[in-house]
């Protein structure tokens, strides 16, 4: 997902950083809802259904890989994070397709069809095969799963940089400029953010119930139906959409400018007289300035700004490495815990339902932090600058995994082990033979670990990690937006998604290297250490980072824009 400001809009930088003076639930907000262009309702419900589909599939995927496909916990974790990495690596592809070839509407429509196809393949892969040779059925399910997940990754990743921007276009080009337009835009993104989180929450509650009470095939089939419904809803609005044609992508220019700078600086560094500006505004030359011989000065300065953002976000993958494991490692941990909650009417909480805490807490924490905690701290002389918030977010993620490790130690301590004794006796055979009906005796043995600890003991680590998510994600994206050129907000969004993919890659590499050499508890402590490394890395980067255009940017109050909110659950 990207901001409502397209790469080619070139105006309204302030709209990305402002907060509506009145909250979305106010009477003015309700008035603004009635002012939405007719096309908005199609995009709104399309996004709700799509998010329900994606988060429903994602919630049950780790258990499907381990239980249905028989993968070990290590291999299931690797495959799960390979899928999520693909989902967040492909937005760049979607942005290029949208900006250069198809435009937003057709990109969303065509990639959504691929997305729905992947959902259908996943549902079919979960149907037990009639083949009596189990290994053949398993091989079919494995390849079908890989194909289905690939389609979904390309589909969901491809539409991410298009949907909210397409919604923003409806307001940008369907309404006259003025305060009403600004208010409606903000209300739209607040409603969009709400739809994303509510869709995610409901899917994380109901999809695991379908898995547990019916089958994986049905549990994957419902997201497929929701995705199909989202396509129908989106297609139904084709007659009222504002659809801007593709006008070219910045990404190719970005690469060309870098190549040109390297080539020209090497070739003509002895006599080229170009503007000499470094990232701190000093007198030494910047290596990209050589490209000003072939491209406009503003284009080169924009590329410099993007590179500064990339450098600033270097520690971000270490945060995503931890955050992403709530959907894999923590689900496997919950599987070892007792889901019966007697004081809530003896309900049973499924291991993959615990993830529903995340979107629920996000809806609570975003306004709580922005309107209560940060103002309270600033009132008492504690200025929470952007860099401090990012460091705090990284620290909290590390604390969450340390808490998870302590919980795992408690789980392991309460697991009782026993041994099966085998007896071998010899009886003499004598004549005459007599037949006796002895009945049937069955003895069942299981290696299922006794579940003595309540699953609710996972709540503290979810609360801590979600707090880290809100602090780190909102501040990081907001700060990056403030550094990016007006025309390149979507580029920053794609870079932000890419850091999440890199975090999944780190998880895959670490889990693949350590395998089963470490216990689950020690693995949690290891990743807590990764979070500490990320925090130290962030401190180092912040010491080297200074904004060229606004050196006092860290002194500014980093408020939470509704555009950033709507990006969080994507």
CSV table of C-alpha atoms in Angstrom, one decimal, residues 7-323:
chain,number,residue,atom,x,y,z
A,7,UNK,CA,4.5,9.5,-7.5
A,8,UNK,CA,3.4,12.0,-10.1
A,9,UNK,CA,1.0,14.2,-8.1
A,10,UNK,CA,3.8,16.5,-7.0
A,11,UNK,CA,1.7,18.4,-4.4
A,12,UNK,CA,0.2,18.1,-0.9
A,13,UNK,CA,3.2,17.0,1.0
A,14,UNK,CA,1.6,18.4,4.2
A,15,UNK,CA,-1.4,16.0,3.8
A,16,UNK,CA,0.9,13.1,4.5
A,17,UNK,CA,2.0,14.4,7.8
A,18,UNK,CA,-1.1,16.2,9.2
A,19,UNK,CA,-3.6,14.7,11.7
A,20,UNK,CA,-7.3,15.6,11.3
A,21,UNK,CA,-8.2,18.1,14.0
A,22,UNK,CA,-11.3,16.1,14.7
A,23,UNK,CA,-11.2,12.3,15.2
A,24,UNK,CA,-13.0,10.1,12.7
A,25,UNK,CA,-15.8,9.3,15.1
A,26,UNK,CA,-16.8,12.9,15.5
A,27,UNK,CA,-19.9,14.4,13.9
A,28,UNK,CA,-17.7,16.1,11.4
A,29,UNK,CA,-16.3,12.8,10.4
A,30,UNK,CA,-19.8,11.4,9.9
A,31,UNK,CA,-20.6,14.4,7.7
A,32,UNK,CA,-17.4,13.6,5.8
A,33,UNK,CA,-18.5,10.1,5.2
A,34,UNK,CA,-21.5,11.3,3.2
A,35,UNK,CA,-19.1,13.3,1.0
A,36,UNK,CA,-17.2,10.3,-0.2
A,37,UNK,CA,-17.2,9.9,-4.0
A,38,UNK,CA,-19.4,6.9,-5.0
A,39,UNK,CA,-16.3,4.8,-6.0
A,40,UNK,CA,-14.9,4.8,-2.4
A,41,UNK,CA,-17.4,2.2,-1.1
A,42,UNK,CA,-16.2,-0.3,-3.7
A,43,UNK,CA,-12.6,0.1,-2.7
A,44,UNK,CA,-13.4,0.0,1.0
A,45,UNK,CA,-15.3,-3.3,0.9
A,46,UNK,CA,-12.8,-4.7,-1.6
A,47,UNK,CA,-10.0,-4.1,0.9
A,48,UNK,CA,-12.0,-5.5,3.8
A,49,UNK,CA,-12.6,-8.8,2.0
A,50,UNK,CA,-9.0,-9.0,0.7
A,51,UNK,CA,-7.5,-8.5,4.2
A,52,UNK,CA,-9.8,-11.1,5.6
A,53,UNK,CA,-8.7,-13.5,2.9
A,54,UNK,CA,-5.0,-12.8,3.4
A,55,UNK,CA,-4.8,-12.9,7.2
A,56,UNK,CA,-7.1,-15.9,7.4
A,57,UNK,CA,-4.8,-17.9,5.2
A,58,UNK,CA,-1.7,-16.6,6.9
A,59,UNK,CA,-3.1,-17.5,10.4
A,60,UNK,CA,-3.4,-21.2,9.7
A,61,UNK,CA,-0.6,-21.7,7.3
A,62,UNK,CA,2.2,-22.7,9.9
A,63,UNK,CA,0.0,-25.5,11.3
A,64,UNK,CA,-1.0,-26.6,7.8
A,65,UNK,CA,2.6,-27.0,6.8
A,66,UNK,CA,3.4,-29.0,9.9
A,67,UNK,CA,0.3,-31.0,10.4
A,68,UNK,CA,-1.0,-31.6,6.9
A,69,UNK,CA,2.3,-31.7,5.0
A,70,UNK,CA,4.2,-33.2,7.8
A,71,UNK,CA,7.0,-30.7,7.8
A,72,UNK,CA,9.2,-30.3,10.9
A,73,UNK,CA,8.8,-27.1,12.9
A,74,UNK,CA,12.1,-25.8,11.4
A,75,UNK,CA,11.1,-26.5,7.8
A,76,UNK,CA,7.6,-25.2,8.3
A,77,UNK,CA,9.0,-22.0,9.8
A,78,UNK,CA,11.4,-21.6,6.8
A,79,UNK,CA,8.6,-22.1,4.3
A,80,UNK,CA,6.2,-19.8,6.0
A,81,UNK,CA,8.8,-17.0,6.1
A,82,UNK,CA,9.7,-17.6,2.5
A,83,UNK,CA,6.1,-17.0,1.7
A,84,UNK,CA,5.8,-13.8,3.7
A,85,UNK,CA,9.1,-12.6,2.3
A,86,UNK,CA,7.7,-13.0,-1.2
A,87,UNK,CA,4.6,-11.1,-0.2
A,88,UNK,CA,6.7,-8.1,0.8
A,89,UNK,CA,9.3,-8.3,-1.9
A,90,UNK,CA,6.8,-8.0,-4.8
A,91,UNK,CA,5.2,-4.6,-4.1
A,92,UNK,CA,8.1,-3.1,-6.1
A,93,UNK,CA,7.0,-5.2,-9.1
A,94,UNK,CA,3.4,-4.1,-8.6
A,95,UNK,CA,4.4,-0.4,-8.5
A,96,UNK,CA,6.4,-0.8,-11.8
A,97,UNK,CA,3.5,-2.6,-13.5
A,98,UNK,CA,1.0,0.0,-12.3
A,99,UNK,CA,3.1,3.1,-13.1
A,100,UNK,CA,4.6,1.9,-16.4
A,101,UNK,CA,2.1,-0.4,-18.1
A,102,UNK,CA,-1.4,-1.0,-16.8
A,103,UNK,CA,-2.4,1.8,-14.4
A,104,UNK,CA,-3.8,1.1,-10.9
A,105,UNK,CA,-7.2,-0.2,-11.8
A,106,UNK,CA,-6.1,-3.0,-14.2
A,107,UNK,CA,-3.1,-3.9,-12.0
A,108,UNK,CA,-5.4,-4.4,-9.0
A,109,UNK,CA,-8.0,-6.4,-11.1
A,110,UNK,CA,-5.5,-8.7,-12.9
A,111,UNK,CA,-3.3,-9.5,-9.9
A,112,UNK,CA,-6.4,-10.0,-7.8
A,113,UNK,CA,-7.5,-12.7,-10.2
A,114,UNK,CA,-4.1,-14.4,-9.8
A,115,UNK,CA,-4.5,-14.0,-6.1
A,116,UNK,CA,-7.9,-15.7,-6.0
A,117,UNK,CA,-6.5,-18.5,-8.2
A,118,UNK,CA,-3.8,-19.1,-5.6
A,119,UNK,CA,-6.5,-19.3,-2.8
A,120,UNK,CA,-8.3,-21.9,-4.8
A,121,UNK,CA,-5.2,-24.0,-5.4
A,122,UNK,CA,-4.4,-23.9,-1.6
A,123,UNK,CA,-7.9,-25.1,-0.8
A,124,UNK,CA,-7.5,-28.0,-3.3
A,125,UNK,CA,-4.1,-28.8,-1.9
A,126,UNK,CA,-5.6,-29.3,1.5
A,127,UNK,CA,-8.1,-32.0,0.3
A,128,UNK,CA,-6.9,-35.4,1.3
A,129,UNK,CA,-6.0,-37.4,-1.8
A,130,UNK,CA,-7.7,-40.7,-2.7
A,131,UNK,CA,-4.3,-42.2,-3.7
A,132,UNK,CA,-3.6,-45.1,-1.2
A,133,UNK,CA,0.1,-44.3,-1.7
A,134,UNK,CA,0.5,-41.6,0.9
A,135,UNK,CA,3.8,-40.3,-0.4
A,136,UNK,CA,2.3,-39.5,-3.8
A,137,UNK,CA,-0.6,-37.6,-2.2
A,138,UNK,CA,1.8,-35.7,-0.1
A,139,UNK,CA,4.0,-34.8,-3.1
A,140,UNK,CA,0.9,-33.5,-4.9
A,141,UNK,CA,-0.1,-31.4,-1.9
A,142,UNK,CA,3.4,-30.0,-1.5
A,143,UNK,CA,3.7,-28.9,-5.1
A,144,UNK,CA,0.1,-27.5,-5.1
A,145,UNK,CA,0.9,-25.6,-1.9
A,146,UNK,CA,4.1,-24.1,-3.4
A,147,UNK,CA,2.2,-23.0,-6.6
A,148,UNK,CA,-0.7,-21.6,-4.6
A,149,UNK,CA,1.5,-19.6,-2.2
A,150,UNK,CA,3.5,-18.3,-5.2
A,151,UNK,CA,0.3,-17.0,-6.9
A,152,UNK,CA,-0.9,-15.4,-3.6
A,153,UNK,CA,2.4,-13.8,-2.9
A,154,UNK,CA,2.6,-12.2,-6.4
A,155,UNK,CA,-1.1,-11.1,-6.1
A,156,UNK,CA,-1.1,-9.6,-2.7
A,157,UNK,CA,2.3,-8.1,-3.0
A,158,UNK,CA,1.5,-6.6,-6.5
A,159,UNK,CA,-1.7,-4.8,-5.3
A,160,UNK,CA,-0.2,-3.4,-2.1
A,161,UNK,CA,1.3,-0.3,-3.7
A,162,UNK,CA,-1.9,0.3,-5.6
A,163,UNK,CA,-5.1,0.0,-3.5
A,164,UNK,CA,-4.9,2.9,-1.1
A,165,UNK,CA,-3.3,5.1,-3.7
A,166,UNK,CA,-6.2,4.3,-6.0
A,167,UNK,CA,-8.6,5.2,-3.2
A,168,UNK,CA,-6.7,8.4,-2.7
A,169,UNK,CA,-7.0,9.2,-6.4
A,170,UNK,CA,-10.8,9.0,-6.2
A,171,UNK,CA,-10.8,11.8,-3.7
A,172,UNK,CA,-7.9,13.8,-5.3
A,173,UNK,CA,-9.5,14.0,-8.7
A,174,UNK,CA,-13.2,13.7,-7.9
A,175,UNK,CA,-13.5,16.6,-5.4
A,176,UNK,CA,-12.6,20.3,-5.6
A,177,UNK,CA,-9.6,21.5,-3.5
A,178,UNK,CA,-10.4,22.9,-0.1
A,179,UNK,CA,-10.9,21.9,3.6
A,180,UNK,CA,-13.6,19.4,2.8
A,181,UNK,CA,-11.4,17.5,0.4
A,182,UNK,CA,-8.6,17.4,3.0
A,183,UNK,CA,-11.0,16.2,5.7
A,184,UNK,CA,-12.6,13.5,3.5
A,185,UNK,CA,-9.1,12.3,2.5
A,186,UNK,CA,-8.2,11.9,6.2
A,187,UNK,CA,-11.5,10.2,7.0
A,188,UNK,CA,-11.0,7.8,4.2
A,189,UNK,CA,-7.6,6.7,5.4
A,190,UNK,CA,-8.9,6.3,9.0
A,191,UNK,CA,-11.8,4.2,7.7
A,192,UNK,CA,-9.4,2.2,5.5
A,193,UNK,CA,-7.1,1.6,8.5
A,194,UNK,CA,-10.1,0.4,10.5
A,195,UNK,CA,-11.3,-1.9,7.7
A,196,UNK,CA,-7.8,-3.5,7.4
A,197,UNK,CA,-7.6,-4.2,11.1
A,198,UNK,CA,-11.2,-5.4,11.6
A,199,UNK,CA,-10.8,-7.7,8.6
A,200,UNK,CA,-7.6,-9.1,10.0
A,201,UNK,CA,-9.1,-9.6,13.5
A,202,UNK,CA,-12.2,-11.4,12.3
A,203,UNK,CA,-10.3,-13.7,10.0
A,204,UNK,CA,-7.8,-14.6,12.7
A,205,UNK,CA,-10.8,-15.6,14.9
A,206,UNK,CA,-13.0,-17.5,12.5
A,207,UNK,CA,-10.5,-19.2,10.1
A,208,UNK,CA,-8.8,-21.2,12.9
A,209,UNK,CA,-12.2,-22.4,14.0
A,210,UNK,CA,-13.0,-23.7,10.5
A,211,UNK,CA,-9.6,-25.4,10.6
A,212,UNK,CA,-10.2,-27.1,13.9
A,213,UNK,CA,-13.9,-28.0,13.5
A,214,UNK,CA,-14.1,-28.8,9.8
A,215,UNK,CA,-11.0,-29.1,7.7
A,216,UNK,CA,-8.0,-27.2,6.2
A,217,UNK,CA,-9.8,-27.4,2.8
A,218,UNK,CA,-12.8,-25.4,4.1
A,219,UNK,CA,-10.5,-23.1,6.1
A,220,UNK,CA,-8.6,-22.2,2.9
A,221,UNK,CA,-11.8,-22.2,0.9
A,222,UNK,CA,-13.5,-19.4,2.8
A,223,UNK,CA,-10.6,-17.0,2.1
A,224,UNK,CA,-10.9,-18.0,-1.5
A,225,UNK,CA,-14.6,-17.1,-1.5
A,226,UNK,CA,-13.8,-13.8,0.2
A,227,UNK,CA,-11.1,-13.0,-2.4
A,228,UNK,CA,-13.6,-13.8,-5.2
A,229,UNK,CA,-16.1,-11.5,-3.5
A,230,UNK,CA,-13.6,-8.7,-3.3
A,231,UNK,CA,-12.9,-9.0,-7.0
A,232,UNK,CA,-16.6,-8.8,-7.8
A,233,UNK,CA,-17.0,-5.8,-5.6
A,234,UNK,CA,-14.0,-4.0,-7.1
A,235,UNK,CA,-15.1,-4.8,-10.7
A,236,UNK,CA,-18.6,-3.5,-10.0
A,237,UNK,CA,-17.3,0.0,-9.5
A,238,UNK,CA,-15.6,0.2,-12.9
A,239,UNK,CA,-18.0,2.8,-14.2
A,240,UNK,CA,-17.4,5.3,-11.5
A,241,UNK,CA,-13.6,5.1,-10.9
A,242,UNK,CA,-11.1,7.8,-11.6
A,243,UNK,CA,-8.4,5.8,-13.4
A,244,UNK,CA,-5.2,7.6,-14.2
A,245,UNK,CA,-3.3,6.2,-17.1
A,246,UNK,CA,0.2,4.8,-16.6
A,247,UNK,CA,2.8,7.6,-17.2
A,248,UNK,CA,6.1,5.9,-16.4
A,249,UNK,CA,7.9,4.7,-13.4
A,250,UNK,CA,10.5,6.4,-11.3
A,251,UNK,CA,12.4,3.1,-10.6
A,252,UNK,CA,14.0,3.0,-14.0
A,253,UNK,CA,15.2,6.6,-13.7
A,254,UNK,CA,16.5,5.9,-10.2
A,255,UNK,CA,18.7,3.1,-11.5
A,256,UNK,CA,19.8,5.1,-14.5
A,257,UNK,CA,20.9,8.0,-12.4
A,258,UNK,CA,23.0,5.8,-10.1
A,259,UNK,CA,24.6,4.1,-13.1
A,260,UNK,CA,25.2,7.5,-14.8
A,261,UNK,CA,26.8,8.9,-11.6
A,262,UNK,CA,29.2,6.0,-11.2
A,263,UNK,CA,30.2,6.1,-14.9
A,264,UNK,CA,30.6,9.8,-15.2
A,265,UNK,CA,32.4,10.3,-11.8
A,266,UNK,CA,34.9,7.6,-12.8
A,267,UNK,CA,35.4,9.0,-16.3
A,268,UNK,CA,35.4,12.7,-15.7
A,269,UNK,CA,36.2,13.2,-12.0
A,270,UNK,CA,39.3,15.1,-12.9
A,271,UNK,CA,37.6,18.1,-14.6
A,272,UNK,CA,33.9,18.0,-13.9
A,273,UNK,CA,32.7,21.0,-12.0
A,274,UNK,CA,29.4,20.0,-10.3
A,275,UNK,CA,27.7,21.2,-7.1
A,276,UNK,CA,29.6,19.8,-4.1
A,277,UNK,CA,27.1,18.9,-1.4
A,278,UNK,CA,27.3,16.0,1.1
A,279,UNK,CA,24.6,14.6,3.3
A,280,UNK,CA,25.5,17.1,6.1
A,281,UNK,CA,25.7,20.1,3.9
A,282,UNK,CA,29.5,20.3,3.9
A,283,UNK,CA,31.8,21.2,1.1
A,284,UNK,CA,32.9,17.8,-0.1
A,285,UNK,CA,31.3,16.4,-3.2
A,286,UNK,CA,28.6,13.8,-3.3
A,287,UNK,CA,29.2,10.9,-5.6
A,288,UNK,CA,25.8,11.3,-7.2
A,289,UNK,CA,26.4,14.9,-8.3
A,290,UNK,CA,28.2,13.7,-11.4
A,291,UNK,CA,24.8,12.5,-12.8
A,292,UNK,CA,23.7,16.2,-13.0
A,293,UNK,CA,25.5,16.4,-16.3
A,294,UNK,CA,22.9,14.0,-17.8
A,295,UNK,CA,19.9,14.6,-15.5
A,296,UNK,CA,18.2,17.5,-13.8
A,297,UNK,CA,19.6,18.7,-10.5
A,298,UNK,CA,16.3,18.1,-8.8
A,299,UNK,CA,16.1,14.5,-10.0
A,300,UNK,CA,19.6,13.8,-8.6
A,301,UNK,CA,18.7,15.5,-5.3
A,302,UNK,CA,15.6,13.3,-5.1
A,303,UNK,CA,17.7,10.1,-5.5
A,304,UNK,CA,20.1,11.4,-2.8
A,305,UNK,CA,17.1,11.7,-0.5
A,306,UNK,CA,15.9,8.2,-1.2
A,307,UNK,CA,19.4,6.8,-0.6
A,308,UNK,CA,19.4,8.6,2.8
A,309,UNK,CA,16.1,6.9,3.6
A,310,UNK,CA,17.6,3.5,2.6
A,311,UNK,CA,20.6,4.1,4.9
A,312,UNK,CA,18.3,5.1,7.7
A,313,UNK,CA,16.2,1.9,7.3
A,314,UNK,CA,19.2,-0.4,7.4
A,315,UNK,CA,18.4,-1.7,10.9
A,316,UNK,CA,14.7,-2.2,10.2
A,317,UNK,CA,14.9,-5.8,8.9
A,318,UNK,CA,16.2,-6.8,12.3
A,319,UNK,CA,12.9,-5.6,13.8
A,320,UNK,CA,10.9,-7.4,11.1
A,321,UNK,CA,12.9,-10.6,11.8
A,322,UNK,CA,11.4,-10.6,15.3
A,323,UNK,CA,8.0,-9.3,14.6
